[in-house]
Short mmCIF file of C-alpha atoms in Angstrom, two decimals:
data_model
loop_
_atom_site.label_atom_id
_atom_site.label_comp_id
_atom_site.label_asym_id
_atom_site.label_seq_id
_atom_site.Cartn_x
_atom_site.Cartn_y
_atom_site.Cartn_z
CA MET A 1 -3.39 1.34 -13.92
CA THR A 2 -5.73 3.38 -15.94
CA SER A 3 -8.76 2.32 -17.81
CA GLN A 4 -9.19 -0.10 -20.58
CA PRO A 5 -8.56 -0.42 -24.29
CA SER A 6 -11.81 -1.72 -25.65
CA LEU A 7 -15.55 -1.52 -25.44
CA ALA A 8 -15.78 -5.27 -25.88
CA LYS A 9 -15.66 -7.66 -22.98
CA ALA A 10 -12.21 -8.34 -21.67
CA ASP A 11 -11.77 -11.81 -23.14
CA GLN A 12 -13.12 -10.69 -26.52
CA ALA A 13 -11.27 -7.40 -26.77
CA PRO A 14 -9.65 -6.57 -30.10
CA HIS A 15 -6.01 -5.60 -29.97
CA ASN A 16 -5.84 -1.81 -30.01
CA PRO A 17 -4.26 -0.67 -26.76
CA GLY A 18 -4.77 2.90 -25.78
CA ASP A 19 -7.32 3.65 -28.49
CA SER A 20 -10.37 4.10 -26.31
CA GLN A 21 -11.08 6.09 -23.21
CA PRO A 22 -12.29 4.81 -19.87
CA GLU A 23 -15.99 4.85 -19.30
CA ASN A 24 -15.83 4.32 -15.59
CA GLY A 25 -18.18 6.88 -14.18
CA SER A 26 -18.52 8.38 -10.77
CA THR A 27 -21.15 5.82 -9.86
CA GLY A 28 -18.47 3.24 -9.09
CA THR A 29 -20.06 0.68 -11.44
CA ASN A 30 -18.02 -1.75 -13.49
CA GLY A 31 -16.49 -0.28 -16.64
CA PRO A 32 -16.64 -1.95 -20.07
CA ASP A 33 -13.62 -4.06 -19.19
CA GLY A 34 -15.05 -5.21 -15.87
CA LEU A 35 -12.77 -3.14 -13.62
CA LYS A 36 -14.57 -0.94 -11.14
CA ALA A 37 -14.06 2.76 -10.47
CA GLY A 38 -13.69 2.09 -6.76
CA LEU A 39 -10.77 4.37 -5.91
CA LYS A 40 -11.74 7.69 -4.34
CA ASN A 41 -9.89 10.96 -4.79
CA ARG A 42 -8.33 10.68 -1.33
CA HIS A 43 -7.06 7.20 -2.24
CA LEU A 44 -5.42 8.46 -5.44
CA SER A 45 -3.91 11.46 -3.68
CA MET A 46 -2.27 9.30 -1.04
CA ILE A 47 -1.18 6.66 -3.57
CA ALA A 48 0.50 9.44 -5.55
CA ILE A 49 2.23 10.88 -2.49
CA GLY A 50 3.18 7.57 -0.91
CA GLY A 51 4.28 6.00 -4.19
CA VAL A 52 7.63 7.77 -4.05
CA ILE A 53 8.32 6.69 -0.45
CA GLY A 54 9.62 3.14 -0.56
CA ALA A 55 11.16 1.10 2.25
CA GLY A 56 14.50 1.63 0.50
CA LEU A 57 14.48 5.28 1.57
CA PHE A 58 14.45 4.25 5.24
CA VAL A 59 16.79 1.25 5.17
CA GLY A 60 19.11 1.97 2.26
CA SER A 61 20.01 5.62 2.61
CA GLY A 62 22.73 4.97 5.21
CA SER A 63 24.86 3.05 2.71
CA GLY A 64 24.51 5.85 0.16
CA ILE A 65 25.60 8.45 2.73
CA ALA A 66 28.62 6.33 3.68
CA ALA A 67 29.64 6.03 0.02
CA ALA A 68 29.20 9.64 -1.09
CA GLY A 69 29.07 11.73 2.06
CA PRO A 70 27.03 14.96 1.84
CA ALA A 71 27.34 14.71 -1.97
CA ILE A 72 24.63 12.03 -1.78
CA LEU A 73 22.25 14.99 -1.93
CA ILE A 74 23.37 15.57 -5.52
CA SER A 75 22.84 11.86 -6.25
CA TYR A 76 19.28 12.06 -4.95
CA ALA A 77 18.69 15.30 -6.85
CA LEU A 78 19.91 13.80 -10.14
CA VAL A 79 17.78 10.68 -9.82
CA GLY A 80 14.86 12.79 -8.62
CA LEU A 81 15.16 14.99 -11.72
CA MET A 82 15.20 11.89 -13.89
CA VAL A 83 12.03 10.59 -12.23
CA VAL A 84 10.29 13.97 -12.56
CA LEU A 85 10.99 13.99 -16.32
CA VAL A 86 9.92 10.38 -16.81
CA MET A 87 6.72 10.99 -14.84
CA ARG A 88 6.00 14.06 -16.96
CA MET A 89 6.25 11.95 -20.11
CA LEU A 90 4.10 9.19 -18.64
CA GLY A 91 1.60 11.76 -17.37
CA GLU A 92 1.29 13.23 -20.85
CA MET A 93 0.31 9.86 -22.30
CA ALA A 94 -1.82 8.69 -19.37
CA ALA A 95 -3.84 11.92 -19.15
CA ALA A 96 -4.57 11.79 -22.87
CA ARG A 97 -5.29 8.07 -23.09
CA PRO A 98 -5.93 6.28 -19.80
CA THR A 99 -5.59 2.55 -20.40
CA SER A 100 -5.20 -0.50 -18.19
CA GLY A 101 -1.59 -1.29 -19.08
CA SER A 102 -0.23 2.27 -18.84
CA PHE A 103 3.24 2.41 -20.44
CA SER A 104 3.00 -1.22 -21.62
CA ALA A 105 -0.11 -0.44 -23.66
CA TYR A 106 1.41 2.80 -24.98
CA ALA A 107 4.58 0.94 -26.03
CA ASP A 108 2.36 -1.61 -27.75
CA ARG A 109 0.76 1.15 -29.80
CA ALA A 110 3.82 3.31 -30.44
CA LEU A 111 6.72 0.86 -30.71
CA GLY A 112 5.07 -2.42 -31.65
CA ARG A 113 3.36 -5.44 -30.18
CA TRP A 114 6.69 -6.95 -29.09
CA ALA A 115 7.52 -3.86 -26.99
CA GLY A 116 4.23 -3.84 -25.07
CA PHE A 117 4.48 -7.60 -24.43
CA SER A 118 8.10 -7.41 -23.30
CA ILE A 119 7.97 -4.43 -20.97
CA GLY A 120 4.63 -5.60 -19.53
CA TRP A 121 5.99 -9.00 -18.53
CA LEU A 122 9.28 -7.56 -17.29
CA TYR A 123 7.40 -5.10 -15.11
CA TRP A 124 5.19 -7.90 -13.77
CA PHE A 125 8.31 -9.96 -13.03
CA PHE A 126 9.88 -7.03 -11.18
CA TRP A 127 6.90 -6.59 -8.87
CA VAL A 128 6.34 -10.26 -8.05
CA VAL A 129 9.99 -10.48 -6.98
CA VAL A 130 9.43 -7.34 -4.89
CA LEU A 131 6.56 -9.18 -3.18
CA ALA A 132 9.03 -11.73 -1.88
CA VAL A 133 11.56 -9.10 -0.81
CA GLU A 134 9.02 -7.04 1.10
CA ALA A 135 7.24 -10.03 2.65
CA THR A 136 10.58 -11.27 3.97
CA ALA A 137 11.55 -7.82 5.28
CA GLY A 138 8.21 -7.41 7.04
CA ALA A 139 8.43 -10.91 8.48
CA LYS A 140 11.86 -10.15 9.97
CA ILE A 141 10.50 -7.13 11.86
CA LEU A 142 7.39 -8.98 13.05
CA ASN A 143 9.46 -11.97 14.14
CA GLY A 144 11.54 -9.62 16.29
CA TRP A 145 8.35 -8.53 18.06
CA VAL A 146 6.70 -11.95 18.24
CA PRO A 147 9.47 -14.57 17.97
CA GLY A 148 7.02 -17.36 18.68
CA VAL A 149 5.87 -17.18 15.05
CA PRO A 150 8.66 -18.14 12.62
CA GLN A 151 9.72 -15.70 9.90
CA TRP A 152 8.21 -17.82 7.14
CA GLY A 153 4.94 -17.85 9.09
CA TRP A 154 4.84 -14.05 9.27
CA ALA A 155 5.67 -13.80 5.55
CA LEU A 156 2.77 -16.14 4.83
CA ILE A 157 0.41 -14.17 7.08
CA VAL A 158 1.10 -10.74 5.56
CA MET A 159 0.85 -12.13 2.03
CA ILE A 160 -2.49 -13.81 2.77
CA VAL A 161 -3.96 -10.72 4.47
CA LEU A 162 -3.03 -8.34 1.66
CA THR A 163 -4.06 -10.83 -1.03
CA ALA A 164 -7.48 -11.11 0.63
CA ALA A 165 -7.78 -7.31 0.73
CA ASN A 166 -6.99 -7.04 -2.98
CA LEU A 167 -9.47 -9.82 -3.80
CA VAL A 168 -12.34 -8.08 -2.00
CA SER A 169 -12.33 -4.90 -4.11
CA VAL A 170 -10.09 -2.20 -5.50
CA GLY A 171 -11.52 0.03 -2.76
CA SER A 172 -9.98 -2.31 -0.16
CA TYR A 173 -6.59 -1.89 -1.79
CA GLY A 174 -7.12 1.88 -1.85
CA GLU A 175 -8.15 1.99 1.81
CA PHE A 176 -5.16 -0.06 2.95
CA GLU A 177 -2.81 2.07 0.87
CA PHE A 178 -4.42 5.29 2.10
CA TRP A 179 -3.51 4.46 5.69
CA PHE A 180 -0.14 2.89 4.92
CA ALA A 181 0.91 5.86 2.81
CA GLY A 182 -0.60 8.27 5.32
CA ILE A 183 1.60 6.92 8.11
CA LYS A 184 4.69 7.21 5.89
CA VAL A 185 3.85 10.77 4.89
CA VAL A 186 3.12 11.92 8.45
CA ALA A 187 6.27 10.21 9.74
CA ILE A 188 8.60 11.82 7.20
CA GLY A 189 6.84 15.18 7.47
CA ALA A 190 7.30 15.13 11.26
CA PHE A 191 10.90 13.95 10.89
CA VAL A 192 11.75 16.84 8.54
CA ALA A 193 9.97 19.45 10.69
CA ILE A 194 11.50 18.29 13.99
CA GLY A 195 14.89 17.75 12.37
CA VAL A 196 15.06 21.25 10.89
CA LEU A 197 14.26 22.77 14.29
CA ALA A 198 17.01 20.67 15.88
CA VAL A 199 19.49 21.54 13.13
CA PHE A 200 19.18 25.23 13.90
CA GLY A 201 19.10 24.74 17.67
CA VAL A 202 15.51 25.83 18.30
CA LEU A 203 13.98 22.47 19.26
CA PRO A 204 13.18 22.50 23.01
CA GLY A 205 14.89 19.68 24.87
CA SER A 206 16.97 18.50 21.90
CA ASP A 207 20.22 16.65 22.66
CA ASN A 208 21.68 17.76 19.31
CA PRO A 209 24.02 20.78 19.52
CA GLY A 210 22.26 22.38 16.53
CA ASP A 211 25.27 23.21 14.37
CA GLY A 212 23.23 24.40 11.40
CA VAL A 213 24.63 23.23 8.06
CA ALA A 214 28.22 22.89 9.30
CA HIS A 215 28.17 19.08 9.01
CA LEU A 216 27.81 19.37 5.24
CA THR A 217 31.46 20.40 5.00
CA ASP A 218 33.23 19.79 8.33
CA ALA A 219 34.22 16.14 7.76
CA GLY A 220 36.35 16.25 4.64
CA GLY A 221 34.28 18.70 2.63
CA PHE A 222 31.04 18.32 0.68
CA MET A 223 32.59 15.63 -1.57
CA PRO A 224 34.89 13.76 0.81
CA ASN A 225 35.18 10.75 -1.50
CA GLY A 226 35.55 12.73 -4.72
CA ALA A 227 33.15 13.67 -7.50
CA GLY A 228 32.95 10.06 -8.70
CA SER A 229 31.14 9.13 -5.50
CA ILE A 230 28.11 11.05 -6.79
CA LEU A 231 27.68 8.46 -9.55
CA THR A 232 28.22 5.66 -7.06
CA GLY A 233 25.47 7.24 -4.99
CA VAL A 234 23.20 7.38 -8.04
CA LEU A 235 23.52 3.61 -8.46
CA MET A 236 22.70 3.07 -4.79
CA VAL A 237 19.59 5.25 -4.66
CA VAL A 238 18.04 4.93 -8.15
CA PHE A 239 15.95 1.87 -7.35
CA SER A 240 14.41 3.39 -4.22
CA PHE A 241 12.40 5.69 -6.54
CA MET A 242 10.56 2.85 -8.31
CA GLY A 243 6.83 3.13 -7.66
CA SER A 244 6.20 6.70 -8.77
CA GLU A 245 4.38 5.39 -11.83
CA ILE A 246 1.82 3.33 -9.87
CA VAL A 247 -0.66 6.22 -9.71
CA THR A 248 -0.97 6.20 -13.52
CA LEU A 249 -1.94 2.53 -13.35
CA ALA A 250 -4.42 3.04 -10.51
CA ALA A 251 -6.05 6.13 -12.01
CA GLY A 252 -8.19 4.07 -14.39
CA GLU A 253 -10.10 2.67 -11.44
CA SER A 254 -10.88 6.14 -10.13
CA GLU A 255 -13.78 8.48 -10.79
CA ASP A 256 -11.77 10.93 -12.94
CA PRO A 257 -8.60 9.34 -14.41
CA GLN A 258 -7.48 12.42 -16.33
CA LYS A 259 -7.72 14.69 -13.29
CA ALA A 260 -5.94 12.16 -11.08
CA VAL A 261 -3.03 11.73 -13.50
CA THR A 262 -2.67 15.47 -14.06
CA LYS A 263 -2.61 16.19 -10.34
CA ALA A 264 -0.09 13.42 -9.61
CA THR A 265 2.20 14.50 -12.43
CA ASN A 266 2.19 18.13 -11.36
CA SER A 267 2.95 17.30 -7.73
CA VAL A 268 5.85 14.89 -8.23
CA ILE A 269 8.47 17.67 -7.92
CA TRP A 270 7.54 18.75 -4.38
CA ARG A 271 6.97 15.15 -3.31
CA ILE A 272 10.53 14.18 -4.21
CA GLY A 273 11.88 17.46 -2.89
CA ILE A 274 10.37 17.06 0.58
CA PHE A 275 10.47 13.34 1.14
CA TYR A 276 13.85 12.50 -0.36
CA LEU A 277 15.99 15.63 -0.44
CA GLY A 278 14.41 17.14 2.67
CA SER A 279 14.79 14.08 4.88
CA ILE A 280 18.34 13.25 3.72
CA PHE A 281 19.34 16.91 4.24
CA VAL A 282 18.11 16.65 7.83
CA VAL A 283 20.17 13.51 8.46
CA LEU A 284 23.32 15.07 7.00
CA THR A 285 22.99 18.25 9.03
CA LEU A 286 22.21 16.54 12.35
CA LEU A 287 25.23 14.24 12.15
CA PRO A 288 28.62 14.15 10.40
CA TRP A 289 28.28 11.92 7.35
CA ASN A 290 30.96 9.52 8.66
CA ASP A 291 29.30 8.94 12.02
CA LYS A 292 29.30 5.15 12.46
CA SER A 293 25.75 5.12 13.81
CA ILE A 294 24.37 6.12 10.38
CA VAL A 295 25.34 2.74 8.95
CA GLU A 296 25.04 0.67 12.14
CA ASP A 297 21.64 1.96 13.29
CA GLY A 298 20.27 3.36 10.03
CA SER A 299 20.31 7.00 8.98
CA TYR A 300 16.89 7.94 10.39
CA VAL A 301 17.35 6.11 13.70
CA ALA A 302 20.78 7.73 14.12
CA ALA A 303 19.31 11.17 13.44
CA LEU A 304 16.45 10.63 15.91
CA ASN A 305 18.90 9.36 18.54
CA SER A 306 21.02 12.49 18.11
CA ILE A 307 17.97 14.60 18.96
CA GLY A 308 17.12 12.46 21.95
CA ILE A 309 13.87 10.94 20.71
CA PRO A 310 13.16 7.99 23.06
CA HIS A 311 12.85 4.50 21.57
CA ALA A 312 13.90 5.80 18.13
CA GLY A 313 14.72 2.29 16.90
CA GLU A 314 11.30 0.91 17.79
CA VAL A 315 9.54 3.94 16.30
CA MET A 316 11.46 3.53 13.05
CA ASN A 317 10.71 -0.21 12.94
CA VAL A 318 6.99 0.60 12.98
CA ILE A 319 7.45 3.10 10.14
CA VAL A 320 9.63 0.72 8.11
CA LEU A 321 7.06 -2.05 8.59
CA THR A 322 4.37 0.31 7.32
CA ALA A 323 6.51 1.15 4.27
CA VAL A 324 7.10 -2.55 3.65
CA LEU A 325 3.41 -3.41 3.86
CA SER A 326 2.59 -0.44 1.61
CA CYS A 327 5.08 -1.65 -1.00
CA LEU A 328 3.77 -5.21 -0.72
CA ASN A 329 0.17 -4.02 -1.10
CA SER A 330 0.99 -1.85 -4.11
CA GLY A 331 3.22 -4.50 -5.64
CA LEU A 332 0.41 -7.04 -5.62
CA TYR A 333 -2.02 -4.50 -7.06
CA THR A 334 0.41 -3.36 -9.75
CA ALA A 335 1.46 -6.84 -10.83
CA SER A 336 -2.14 -8.02 -11.05
CA ARG A 337 -3.29 -5.02 -13.11
CA MET A 338 -0.39 -5.44 -15.54
CA ALA A 339 -1.29 -9.13 -15.86
CA PHE A 340 -4.92 -8.09 -16.43
CA SER A 341 -3.90 -5.72 -19.22
CA LEU A 342 -1.66 -8.34 -20.84
CA GLY A 343 -4.59 -10.77 -20.73
CA GLN A 344 -6.83 -8.20 -22.42
CA ARG A 345 -4.36 -7.76 -25.24
CA GLY A 346 -3.96 -11.50 -25.77
CA ASP A 347 -0.43 -11.52 -24.34
CA ALA A 348 -1.35 -13.52 -21.23
CA PRO A 349 -3.93 -16.22 -20.41
CA LYS A 350 -7.48 -15.02 -21.12
CA ALA A 351 -8.45 -15.81 -17.53
CA PHE A 352 -6.27 -12.89 -16.40
CA ALA A 353 -8.59 -10.49 -18.24
CA ARG A 354 -11.77 -11.66 -16.50
CA THR A 355 -13.17 -9.84 -13.49
CA THR A 356 -15.54 -10.78 -10.72
CA ARG A 357 -18.83 -9.00 -10.02
CA ARG A 358 -16.90 -6.70 -7.71
CA GLY A 359 -14.69 -5.64 -10.62
CA VAL A 360 -11.62 -7.52 -9.38
CA PRO A 361 -9.30 -9.45 -11.78
CA GLN A 362 -9.20 -12.49 -9.49
CA ALA A 363 -7.11 -14.79 -11.69
CA ALA A 364 -4.55 -12.05 -12.33
CA ILE A 365 -4.22 -11.41 -8.58
CA LEU A 366 -3.91 -15.10 -7.70
CA GLY A 367 -1.48 -15.75 -10.56
CA SER A 368 0.74 -12.92 -9.33
CA VAL A 369 0.61 -13.91 -5.67
CA VAL A 370 1.39 -17.56 -6.45
CA PHE A 371 4.67 -16.52 -8.04
CA GLY A 372 5.22 -14.21 -5.07
CA PHE A 373 4.74 -17.13 -2.65
CA LEU A 374 7.12 -19.21 -4.76
CA ALA A 375 9.74 -16.46 -4.63
CA VAL A 376 9.36 -16.24 -0.83
CA TRP A 377 9.98 -19.99 -0.65
CA PHE A 378 13.07 -19.61 -2.85
CA ASN A 379 14.29 -16.88 -0.49
CA TYR A 380 14.16 -19.27 2.47
CA GLN A 381 15.39 -22.38 0.62
CA TRP A 382 18.05 -21.01 -1.72
CA PRO A 383 18.69 -17.35 -0.79
CA ASP A 384 22.18 -17.21 -2.31
CA THR A 385 21.42 -19.01 -5.57
CA VAL A 386 17.88 -19.11 -6.98
CA PHE A 387 16.53 -16.07 -5.14
CA ASN A 388 19.71 -14.08 -5.70
CA PHE A 389 19.30 -14.76 -9.43
CA LEU A 390 15.68 -13.55 -9.35
CA LEU A 391 16.69 -10.45 -7.44
CA ASN A 392 19.56 -9.50 -9.75
CA SER A 393 17.76 -10.41 -12.97
CA SER A 394 14.99 -7.95 -12.09
CA GLY A 395 17.32 -5.31 -10.68
CA ALA A 396 17.65 -3.10 -13.77
CA VAL A 397 14.03 -3.44 -14.91
CA ALA A 398 13.19 -0.03 -13.40
CA LEU A 399 15.65 1.62 -15.76
CA PHE A 400 14.34 -0.41 -18.71
CA VAL A 401 10.80 0.77 -17.90
CA TRP A 402 11.92 4.40 -17.80
CA LEU A 403 13.73 4.04 -21.12
CA VAL A 404 10.66 2.50 -22.77
CA ILE A 405 8.49 5.34 -21.44
CA CYS A 406 10.88 7.86 -23.02
CA PHE A 407 10.98 6.21 -26.45
CA THR A 408 7.22 5.62 -26.37
CA GLN A 409 6.49 9.26 -25.60
CA LEU A 410 8.58 10.37 -28.57
CA LYS A 411 6.13 8.58 -30.87
CA MET A 412 2.92 8.91 -28.86
CA ARG A 413 3.09 12.71 -28.93
CA GLY A 414 2.62 12.63 -32.71
CA ILE A 415 -0.17 10.04 -32.48
CA ILE A 416 -2.08 12.09 -29.90
CA LEU A 417 -1.65 15.34 -31.85
CA ARG A 418 -2.85 13.65 -35.02
CA GLU A 419 -5.86 11.85 -33.56
CA GLU A 420 -6.99 13.72 -30.41
CA PRO A 421 -5.02 16.96 -29.94
CA GLU A 422 -7.57 18.34 -27.46
CA LYS A 423 -6.56 15.63 -24.98
CA LEU A 424 -2.96 16.76 -24.74
CA VAL A 425 -3.60 18.47 -21.39
CA VAL A 426 -0.26 17.51 -19.83
CA LYS A 427 2.79 18.28 -21.97
CA MET A 428 6.40 17.22 -21.63
CA TRP A 429 8.61 20.27 -21.22
CA LEU A 430 10.92 21.29 -24.10
CA PHE A 431 9.84 18.34 -26.22
CA PRO A 432 11.71 16.49 -27.69
CA TYR A 433 14.99 17.83 -26.25
CA LEU A 434 14.37 16.93 -22.61
CA THR A 435 13.08 13.51 -23.65
CA TRP A 436 16.33 12.77 -25.48
CA ALA A 437 18.34 14.19 -22.58
CA THR A 438 16.52 11.81 -20.21
CA ILE A 439 17.23 8.87 -22.52
CA ALA A 440 20.91 9.83 -22.48
CA GLY A 441 20.89 10.09 -18.67
CA ILE A 442 19.26 6.68 -18.13
CA SER A 443 21.55 5.07 -20.70
CA PHE A 444 24.58 6.56 -18.95
CA VAL A 445 23.46 5.08 -15.63
CA LEU A 446 23.05 1.64 -17.23
CA VAL A 447 26.50 1.82 -18.82
CA TYR A 448 28.08 3.10 -15.61
CA MET A 449 26.52 0.18 -13.71
CA LEU A 450 28.71 -2.13 -15.81
CA THR A 451 31.77 -0.58 -14.14
CA ASP A 452 30.38 -1.32 -10.67
CA ASP A 453 30.82 -4.82 -9.22
CA ALA A 454 27.31 -5.09 -7.79
CA GLY A 455 25.65 -3.18 -10.61
CA ARG A 456 27.35 -5.22 -13.35
CA GLU A 457 25.65 -8.44 -12.31
CA GLN A 458 22.25 -6.76 -12.15
CA VAL A 459 22.57 -5.19 -15.61
CA VAL A 460 23.92 -8.34 -17.29
CA LEU A 461 21.32 -10.68 -15.78
CA SER A 462 18.49 -8.19 -16.38
CA LEU A 463 19.59 -7.82 -20.00
CA LEU A 464 19.63 -11.60 -20.42
CA VAL A 465 16.10 -11.92 -19.04
CA ALA A 466 14.96 -8.97 -21.16
CA ALA A 467 16.51 -10.55 -24.27
CA LEU A 468 14.69 -13.80 -23.50
CA VAL A 469 11.33 -12.04 -23.12
CA VAL A 470 11.86 -9.94 -26.28
CA GLY A 471 12.82 -13.12 -28.14
CA ILE A 472 9.60 -14.81 -27.03
CA ALA A 473 7.63 -11.73 -28.09
CA LEU A 474 9.19 -11.67 -31.57
CA VAL A 475 8.65 -15.40 -32.09
CA ARG A 476 5.00 -15.08 -31.01
CA GLU A 477 4.55 -12.20 -33.41
CA GLN A 478 5.92 -14.21 -36.32
CA VAL A 479 3.80 -17.25 -35.45
CA GLN A 480 0.65 -15.10 -35.28
CA LYS A 481 1.45 -13.49 -38.64
CA ARG A 482 1.85 -16.91 -40.26
CA LYS A 483 -1.45 -18.05 -38.77
CA LYS A 484 -3.20 -15.02 -40.27
CA ILE A 485 -1.63 -15.62 -43.67
CA SER A 486 -2.55 -19.32 -43.66
CA ALA A 487 -6.09 -18.45 -42.55
#
């Protein structure tokens, strides 16, 4: 999250999100809101790079390949393009007006109080559910290594350790994420480099025959399941991209928010190109898309096995665990900073807007992690009922967030040009045409999800939860208006 909306103390801040600029200087002292500029440039760089590499890329890509074949590359490219455009819009607003709630605060200003309240709480809900998902996934891997500790015990341990790190300082979060993201980046970079050499038969000692790009068409063609499978692939991969926006939230606790946002926005194209398209291309060219091992062992493990990398499964488990812990760490940070921003704007308990002497929003962190612990408990007690509802009812929130960013940018461009045109240092391309095209693309994906059995439940339940939150926001707004009139 970026910096904060008022020069007043957090629990006395007037409601004008996005109107003021961060005053966090390079000294690392607490800003006017209490948050501390404790993230270094290397932290922000790695958060930006690692933010697009979720655990879903490692564990979910096999299903997408099985559904679409080599055409899954088009699915990844389409979703990647969508993310690039959304990040460009968000970067435009965040570079001009860094503020603690990022897109939630911008929606508050551009679309109305109800919009900022609604998307802020929905985004918080999404990430606290992710905490439970990632804690459980990490616990499963750790339990396989040390079965003496039950899965719930490992889930508890990783949650406690990362909560403690976030409570110490924002620098602790940044340091953890620097190393977590660094391992992911090095792992995928090495995978792509080694894989490309093996694909073209120039990797010494490789067990793979090195057939070049023949596997893209030799098992039923490039679209073996038809053109419609591209859209099916889109539904399967779209949610693995969630997290790209985290750098715009974290930038406010850095030494130079505007520079950090600009750099992250400009680099998102090559990040998606290398980490997603590059790695999936390697998998599809090392093995035929319908090779059973891609689904049974996982796409990356299957690819490494085809080269002859020893202990590929164990190596990938370490990398997946790192990705899980990275997502868990960032999820806790992101949820707490959104709760902090909501508290500042009077849309959450005031305690969420208070910080410790170290510049940490302690109540916001603990409030978020408590719900995360509760969701973990639901996952072990009622995985097919209560937790399944939580999972599906937050499933489409990523798309809702992207839509809100698009509509917000349409209005914020005019506000920025009118009030502070010199701060429009990052501009959305071909405005407003590409913004509207992105809105159409996201809307199409949401509508198409209604035709998919798994996607339909996610969209319907997410819409119901969103309608409930929007309803609460509108009622609160009316109650507050009446209070002002009666006063």
